[in-house]
Amino acid sequence: MLKSKKAWLFGLVALLIVGFYLLGFKQYVDLSFLKEKSDEFNAYNTANPWLTSLWFFVIYVVSTAISIPGASILTLVGGAVFGLFWGVVLVSFASTIGASFAFLLSRYVFKETVQKKFSDKLTDINAGFEKEGALYLFTLRLIVVIPFWLVNFLMGLTPMKLRTYFWVSQLGMFPATILFVNAGTQLAKVEQMSDILSPAVAVSFALLGVFPLFVRSVPSIVRRYKVLKAYKKPKTFDYNLVVIGGGSAGLVSSYIAAAVKAKVLLIEKSKMGGDCLNTGCIPSKSLIKSSRFLADLTRSERYGIKSVSAEFEFSDVMERVSSVIKQVEPHDSVERYSELGVVCIQGEARVVSPWEVVVDDKKVTSQNIIIATGAKPRVPNIEGLDQVCYYTSDTIWSLRERPKNLLVVGAGSIGCELGQSFSRLGCKVTMVDIAERVLLQEDEGAAALLMSQLESEGVELKLRYSIDSFSVENNQQIATLKTNQGNSLKVIFDAVLFSIGREANIEGFGLEQLGVQLTQSGNIDVDKYMRTSVPTIYACGDVAGPYQFTHTAAHYAWYSTVNSLFGDIWRFKADDRVIPRVTFTEPEIASVGYNEQSAQAAGLLTETTVFKLSELDRAIVDGKTEGFIKVLTVVGKDKILGVIIVGEHAGEMLPEFVLAMKHGLGLNKILGTIHAYPTWAEANKYIAGIWKKNHKPEKLLKLLERYHLAKRT
Ligand SMILES: Cc1cc2nc3c(=O)[nH]c(=O)nc-3n(C[C@H](O)[C@H](O)[C@H](O)COP(=O)(O)OP(=O)(O)OC[C@H]3O[C@@H](n4cnc5c(N)ncnc54)[C@H](O)[C@@H]3O)c2cc1C
């Protein structure tokens, strides 16, 4: 009903505009016609002053409201007939009221559709308009070459308030109104429209319009000047870009810079590849592979094999982890990057000015610097820590002897992945976390499945506990755990692994001296363009956060590099709308966007659709039916807000949803895509099918039922 009303209104306005041209009204909004008739207009006005003003006002409002051309001619009429003062009063209010009607018309007919269709792309624009829309509108109004009707139409699509629109338009159009009304008072002298608005006057107005935008950017220009003025800018530079840190973020940054032919220096103080290759993703996933293999053997009966036994040495598994790192190493090596055109230096970098970095007592200059120094595992300050054998994700890979009892502190992704793996490799694992469940950021149902799996495998979960102290008694290492309620218990262990988070590497290499600002959580504070508070320095990866993944490090590295190299010409805002995450436990947990808890916390009304993997043929064939897919959508709409997949291959099934969310595709599109049978990815189609079934067109189906009945009888 609403849609048809909009269509009618749109049709009516279109008809009026077309009619205006077809019926030849265009001749009346012409300078020569105005000149010819100006005496008649004046005579009518002298005889009926109020009526003339009223007619003029109404005609002006209506013609601008429905975007009929001729506003400038009408404005001249205002001056010619009513004189400067009264002409300006009439035109100023009539044009603003007419513009406001056009704005409302555009908003009513198009805004909802445009905002819905381009919702993802418009988020930033909407936010910008809510904050600074008045400024933009003021500028547009003063750039008189931009058609009046176009501004009305476009502004109607934004979230700007009508009140703001009215007053800013009134103010922004005022200079041009005076100019045209004044010209109208001296109509005889005007031969053509360009006599009124010469290029010089148009440019002056535009400059007046751009002025507020310039004023707005003054603070950042001053800040930039203030930060940089304390340092001497080199006359020439050794490099276009210096990248500090050869982990995921630094490697991608230098790769991109070299690809676009910039001269780039990459400085790494330890091992190329950083955390992901040496102590993070690669070793942990290698360990998971071995431990998963063992776990699969224990399930041989599922596959009709009575029993399978495995013999293994813990140290061999850990050696394999090292050998996998070695196999991947060439991908991130100095040799490879040198071949790509990156100058690589092994050494500890120190930033000494916004353009200078010292490495091995040698100073190099660069137009821009990217900080990609990563993060390190957090180690808590607990009484007795110095007496016990403790590890972090940085050091655990040196283990060759299996700890009989392993205490894992922290049940986030890293704690769960490593805790489950070491348990499967024969350690008695106790996992401690102050939270009430594992994977606090993830979906409750997903965490519940993982917890029951961990417990079924013999991992002891001590939730709502924290470590009070460590001690050694009778040669045994003991952790005293306590709850908030004051309950305590003791756990004997041989080694403790801390997985309680990672803190940014920000100290000791010059950032403090330069005054690079940090966030509350201790990361380098960067803006949407990945710039730090020092204009020539950018940051990405774990050191900037907020996400600590290899794929986000690489993603933000692109923005840091492109903005640092080409920011003078064009800057790109980092897109952080759709970030996937995977915890490689069994069951595997992959997610993107909201889950029910985070949606509720954000005050979003969502609809949840669930598909159980036990319904999927491929899961049954593979004997891996545990798990589910959950999709959160906007109530009543085909817009995906979040997806959680729990089960085998969850991480491989997620990208279809990531793609859909990124490009604003809904479940209908997934349902209409052919998925090969029998694959795990088919589950994506099935959940889309369930959603569709829940939104079936009841009225249409009733009609079809009647249609079939009629055909039968
Ligand atoms: C156990 C574990 C498992 C993980 N699993 C995954 C996973 O499965 N998927 C995923 O996406 N992410 C995973 N991560 C996270 C991932 O490893 C990190 O997010 C990613 O490596 C961050 O890359 P980065 O470049 O920001 O930092 P890093 O890789 O830490 O690189 C920073 C580099 O900077 C160097 N450096 C520091 N200071 C200086 C200096 N002053 N001069 C010169 N060099 C310096 C360091 O030596 C280091 O090499 C895991 C992490 C851990 C710990």
PDB file of C-alpha atoms and ligand atoms in Angstrom, residues 243-251 267-285 345 347-350 359 372-377 393-394 396-397 413-414 417-418 502 505 507-509 540-544 547-554 580 582-584, ligand 1:
ATOM      1  CA  VAL A 243      58.174  -0.883   7.815  1.00  0.00           C
ATOM      2  CA  ILE A 244      59.100  -1.983  11.328  1.00  0.00           C
ATOM      3  CA  GLY A 245      58.283  -5.632  12.032  1.00  0.00           C
ATOM      4  CA  GLY A 246      58.369  -8.577   9.643  1.00  0.00           C
ATOM      5  CA  GLY A 247      55.206 -10.354  10.840  1.00  0.00           C
ATOM      6  CA  SER A 248      51.938 -10.690   8.912  1.00  0.00           C
ATOM      7  CA  ALA A 249      51.243  -6.931   8.928  1.00  0.00           C
ATOM      8  CA  GLY A 250      54.798  -5.871   8.075  1.00  0.00           C
ATOM      9  CA  LEU A 251      55.227  -8.450   5.330  1.00  0.00           C
ATOM     10  CA  ILE A 267      63.259  -4.117   9.513  1.00  0.00           C
ATOM     11  CA  GLU A 268      62.808  -7.275  11.593  1.00  0.00           C
ATOM     12  CA  LYS A 269      64.612  -7.776  14.871  1.00  0.00           C
ATOM     13  CA  SER A 270      63.938 -11.469  15.297  1.00  0.00           C
ATOM     14  CA  LYS A 271      62.457 -14.009  12.878  1.00  0.00           C
ATOM     15  CA  MET A 272      60.793 -13.095   9.587  1.00  0.00           C
ATOM     16  CA  GLY A 273      57.163 -14.232   9.631  1.00  0.00           C
ATOM     17  CA  GLY A 274      56.664 -12.980  13.183  1.00  0.00           C
ATOM     18  CA  ASP A 275      54.148 -14.532  15.491  1.00  0.00           C
ATOM     19  CA  CYS A 276      51.956 -16.309  12.955  1.00  0.00           C
ATOM     20  CA  LEU A 277      54.752 -18.344  11.415  1.00  0.00           C
ATOM     21  CA  ASN A 278      56.976 -18.915  14.423  1.00  0.00           C
ATOM     22  CA  THR A 279      54.807 -19.035  17.525  1.00  0.00           C
ATOM     23  CA  GLY A 280      51.180 -18.597  16.475  1.00  0.00           C
ATOM     24  CA  CYS A 281      49.011 -19.913  13.669  1.00  0.00           C
ATOM     25  CA  ILE A 282      51.436 -22.314  12.010  1.00  0.00           C
ATOM     26  CA  PRO A 283      52.763 -24.160  15.079  1.00  0.00           C
ATOM     27  CA  SER A 284      49.358 -24.242  16.768  1.00  0.00           C
ATOM     28  CA  LYS A 285      47.621 -25.599  13.670  1.00  0.00           C
ATOM     29  CA  ILE A 345      67.406  -5.549   7.335  1.00  0.00           C
ATOM     30  CA  GLY A 347      67.992  -5.562  13.458  1.00  0.00           C
ATOM     31  CA  GLU A 348      66.110  -3.663  16.096  1.00  0.00           C
ATOM     32  CA  ALA A 349      64.550  -0.471  14.796  1.00  0.00           C
ATOM     33  CA  ARG A 350      64.158   2.720  16.786  1.00  0.00           C
ATOM     34  CA  VAL A 359      68.817   0.426  12.939  1.00  0.00           C
ATOM     35  CA  ALA A 372      53.921  -3.415  12.648  1.00  0.00           C
ATOM     36  CA  THR A 373      55.647  -4.610  15.798  1.00  0.00           C
ATOM     37  CA  GLY A 374      52.905  -7.045  16.871  1.00  0.00           C
ATOM     38  CA  ALA A 375      52.045  -8.121  20.391  1.00  0.00           C
ATOM     39  CA  LYS A 376      53.372 -10.397  23.115  1.00  0.00           C
ATOM     40  CA  PRO A 377      51.632 -12.814  25.456  1.00  0.00           C
ATOM     41  CA  SER A 393      52.517 -19.186  23.309  1.00  0.00           C
ATOM     42  CA  ASP A 394      55.979 -17.758  22.594  1.00  0.00           C
ATOM     43  CA  ILE A 396      55.639 -23.567  24.616  1.00  0.00           C
ATOM     44  CA  TRP A 397      57.023 -24.779  21.269  1.00  0.00           C
ATOM     45  CA  SER A 413      40.791 -19.247  21.555  1.00  0.00           C
ATOM     46  CA  ILE A 414      44.484 -19.911  22.189  1.00  0.00           C
ATOM     47  CA  GLU A 417      43.079 -24.802  21.031  1.00  0.00           C
ATOM     48  CA  LEU A 418      46.286 -25.621  22.907  1.00  0.00           C
ATOM     49  CA  ARG A 502      48.312 -10.419  24.200  1.00  0.00           C
ATOM     50  CA  ASN A 505      54.635  -4.120  21.525  1.00  0.00           C
ATOM     51  CA  GLU A 507      57.716   0.225  24.277  1.00  0.00           C
ATOM     52  CA  GLY A 508      61.413   0.791  23.907  1.00  0.00           C
ATOM     53  CA  PHE A 509      61.717   1.847  20.275  1.00  0.00           C
ATOM     54  CA  CYS A 540      48.659  -2.028  11.651  1.00  0.00           C
ATOM     55  CA  GLY A 541      48.407  -5.582  12.937  1.00  0.00           C
ATOM     56  CA  ASP A 542      48.341  -6.678  16.574  1.00  0.00           C
ATOM     57  CA  VAL A 543      50.107  -3.510  17.707  1.00  0.00           C
ATOM     58  CA  ALA A 544      47.138  -1.415  16.563  1.00  0.00           C
ATOM     59  CA  TYR A 547      41.506  -7.568  16.236  1.00  0.00           C
ATOM     60  CA  GLN A 548      44.465  -9.880  16.647  1.00  0.00           C
ATOM     61  CA  PHE A 549      44.333 -12.141  13.624  1.00  0.00           C
ATOM     62  CA  THR A 550      46.645 -12.699  10.714  1.00  0.00           C
ATOM     63  CA  HIS A 551      43.887 -11.902   8.226  1.00  0.00           C
ATOM     64  CA  THR A 552      43.076  -8.585   9.919  1.00  0.00           C
ATOM     65  CA  ALA A 553      46.785  -7.719  10.110  1.00  0.00           C
ATOM     66  CA  ALA A 554      47.009  -8.257   6.353  1.00  0.00           C
ATOM     67  CA  PRO A 580      35.547 -13.535  10.323  1.00  0.00           C
ATOM     68  CA  VAL A 582      37.758 -19.158  13.692  1.00  0.00           C
ATOM     69  CA  THR A 583      38.725 -21.168  16.764  1.00  0.00           C
ATOM     70  CA  PHE A 584      40.302 -24.383  15.561  1.00  0.00           C
TER      71      PHE A 584
HETATM   72  C1  LIG B   1      49.039 -19.518  19.532  1.00  0.00           C
HETATM   73  C2  LIG B   1      48.498 -18.561  18.545  1.00  0.00           C
HETATM   74  C3  LIG B   1      47.690 -19.004  17.529  1.00  0.00           C
HETATM   75  C4  LIG B   1      47.190 -18.128  16.591  1.00  0.00           C
HETATM   76  N1  LIG B   1      46.369 -18.603  15.615  1.00  0.00           N
HETATM   77  C5  LIG B   1      45.863 -17.758  14.702  1.00  0.00           C
HETATM   78  C6  LIG B   1      45.043 -18.246  13.676  1.00  0.00           C
HETATM   79  O1  LIG B   1      44.770 -19.429  13.585  1.00  0.00           O
HETATM   80  N2  LIG B   1      44.550 -17.368  12.771  1.00  0.00           N
HETATM   81  C7  LIG B   1      44.825 -16.049  12.853  1.00  0.00           C
HETATM   82  O2  LIG B   1      44.349 -15.281  12.012  1.00  0.00           O
HETATM   83  N3  LIG B   1      45.604 -15.546  13.819  1.00  0.00           N
HETATM   84  C8  LIG B   1      46.136 -16.371  14.746  1.00  0.00           C
HETATM   85  N4  LIG B   1      46.952 -15.880  15.714  1.00  0.00           N
HETATM   86  C9  LIG B   1      47.222 -14.440  15.773  1.00  0.00           C
HETATM   87  C10 LIG B   1      48.274 -14.042  14.750  1.00  0.00           C
HETATM   88  O3  LIG B   1      49.419 -14.824  14.933  1.00  0.00           O
HETATM   89  C11 LIG B   1      48.599 -12.564  14.898  1.00  0.00           C
HETATM   90  O4  LIG B   1      47.412 -11.834  14.892  1.00  0.00           O
HETATM   91  C12 LIG B   1      49.474 -12.052  13.765  1.00  0.00           C
HETATM   92  O5  LIG B   1      50.630 -12.826  13.661  1.00  0.00           O
HETATM   93  C13 LIG B   1      49.858 -10.600  14.025  1.00  0.00           C
HETATM   94  O6  LIG B   1      50.765 -10.160  13.072  1.00  0.00           O
HETATM   95  P1  LIG B   1      51.616  -8.821  13.286  1.00  0.00           P
HETATM   96  O7  LIG B   1      52.363  -8.605  12.046  1.00  0.00           O
HETATM   97  O8  LIG B   1      50.736  -7.753  13.765  1.00  0.00           O
HETATM   98  O9  LIG B   1      52.582  -9.112  14.488  1.00  0.00           O
HETATM   99  P2  LIG B   1      53.763 -10.166  14.611  1.00  0.00           P
HETATM  100  O10 LIG B   1      53.517 -11.352  13.780  1.00  0.00           O
HETATM  101  O11 LIG B   1      53.923 -10.377  16.067  1.00  0.00           O
HETATM  102  O12 LIG B   1      55.031  -9.427  14.017  1.00  0.00           O
HETATM  103  C14 LIG B   1      55.641  -8.369  14.667  1.00  0.00           C
HETATM  104  C15 LIG B   1      57.117  -8.440  14.357  1.00  0.00           C
HETATM  105  O13 LIG B   1      57.720  -7.215  14.716  1.00  0.00           O
HETATM  106  C16 LIG B   1      59.029  -7.498  15.187  1.00  0.00           C
HETATM  107  N5  LIG B   1      59.457  -6.339  15.965  1.00  0.00           N
HETATM  108  C17 LIG B   1      58.923  -5.865  17.119  1.00  0.00           C
HETATM  109  N6  LIG B   1      59.581  -4.758  17.516  1.00  0.00           N
HETATM  110  C18 LIG B   1      60.541  -4.522  16.590  1.00  0.00           C
HETATM  111  C19 LIG B   1      61.545  -3.524  16.426  1.00  0.00           C
HETATM  112  N7  LIG B   1      61.672  -2.525  17.301  1.00  0.00           N
HETATM  113  N8  LIG B   1      62.369  -3.597  15.372  1.00  0.00           N
HETATM  114  C20 LIG B   1      62.250  -4.592  14.443  1.00  0.00           C
HETATM  115  N9  LIG B   1      61.338  -5.556  14.554  1.00  0.00           N
HETATM  116  C21 LIG B   1      60.478  -5.523  15.598  1.00  0.00           C
HETATM  117  C22 LIG B   1      58.835  -8.774  15.982  1.00  0.00           C
HETATM  118  O14 LIG B   1      60.040  -9.454  16.145  1.00  0.00           O
HETATM  119  C23 LIG B   1      57.843  -9.532  15.123  1.00  0.00           C
HETATM  120  O15 LIG B   1      58.473 -10.394  14.236  1.00  0.00           O
HETATM  121  C24 LIG B   1      47.502 -16.756  16.673  1.00  0.00           C
HETATM  122  C25 LIG B   1      48.336 -16.291  17.679  1.00  0.00           C
HETATM  123  C26 LIG B   1      48.828 -17.179  18.608  1.00  0.00           C
HETATM  124  C27 LIG B   1      49.723 -16.666  19.678  1.00  0.00           C
END
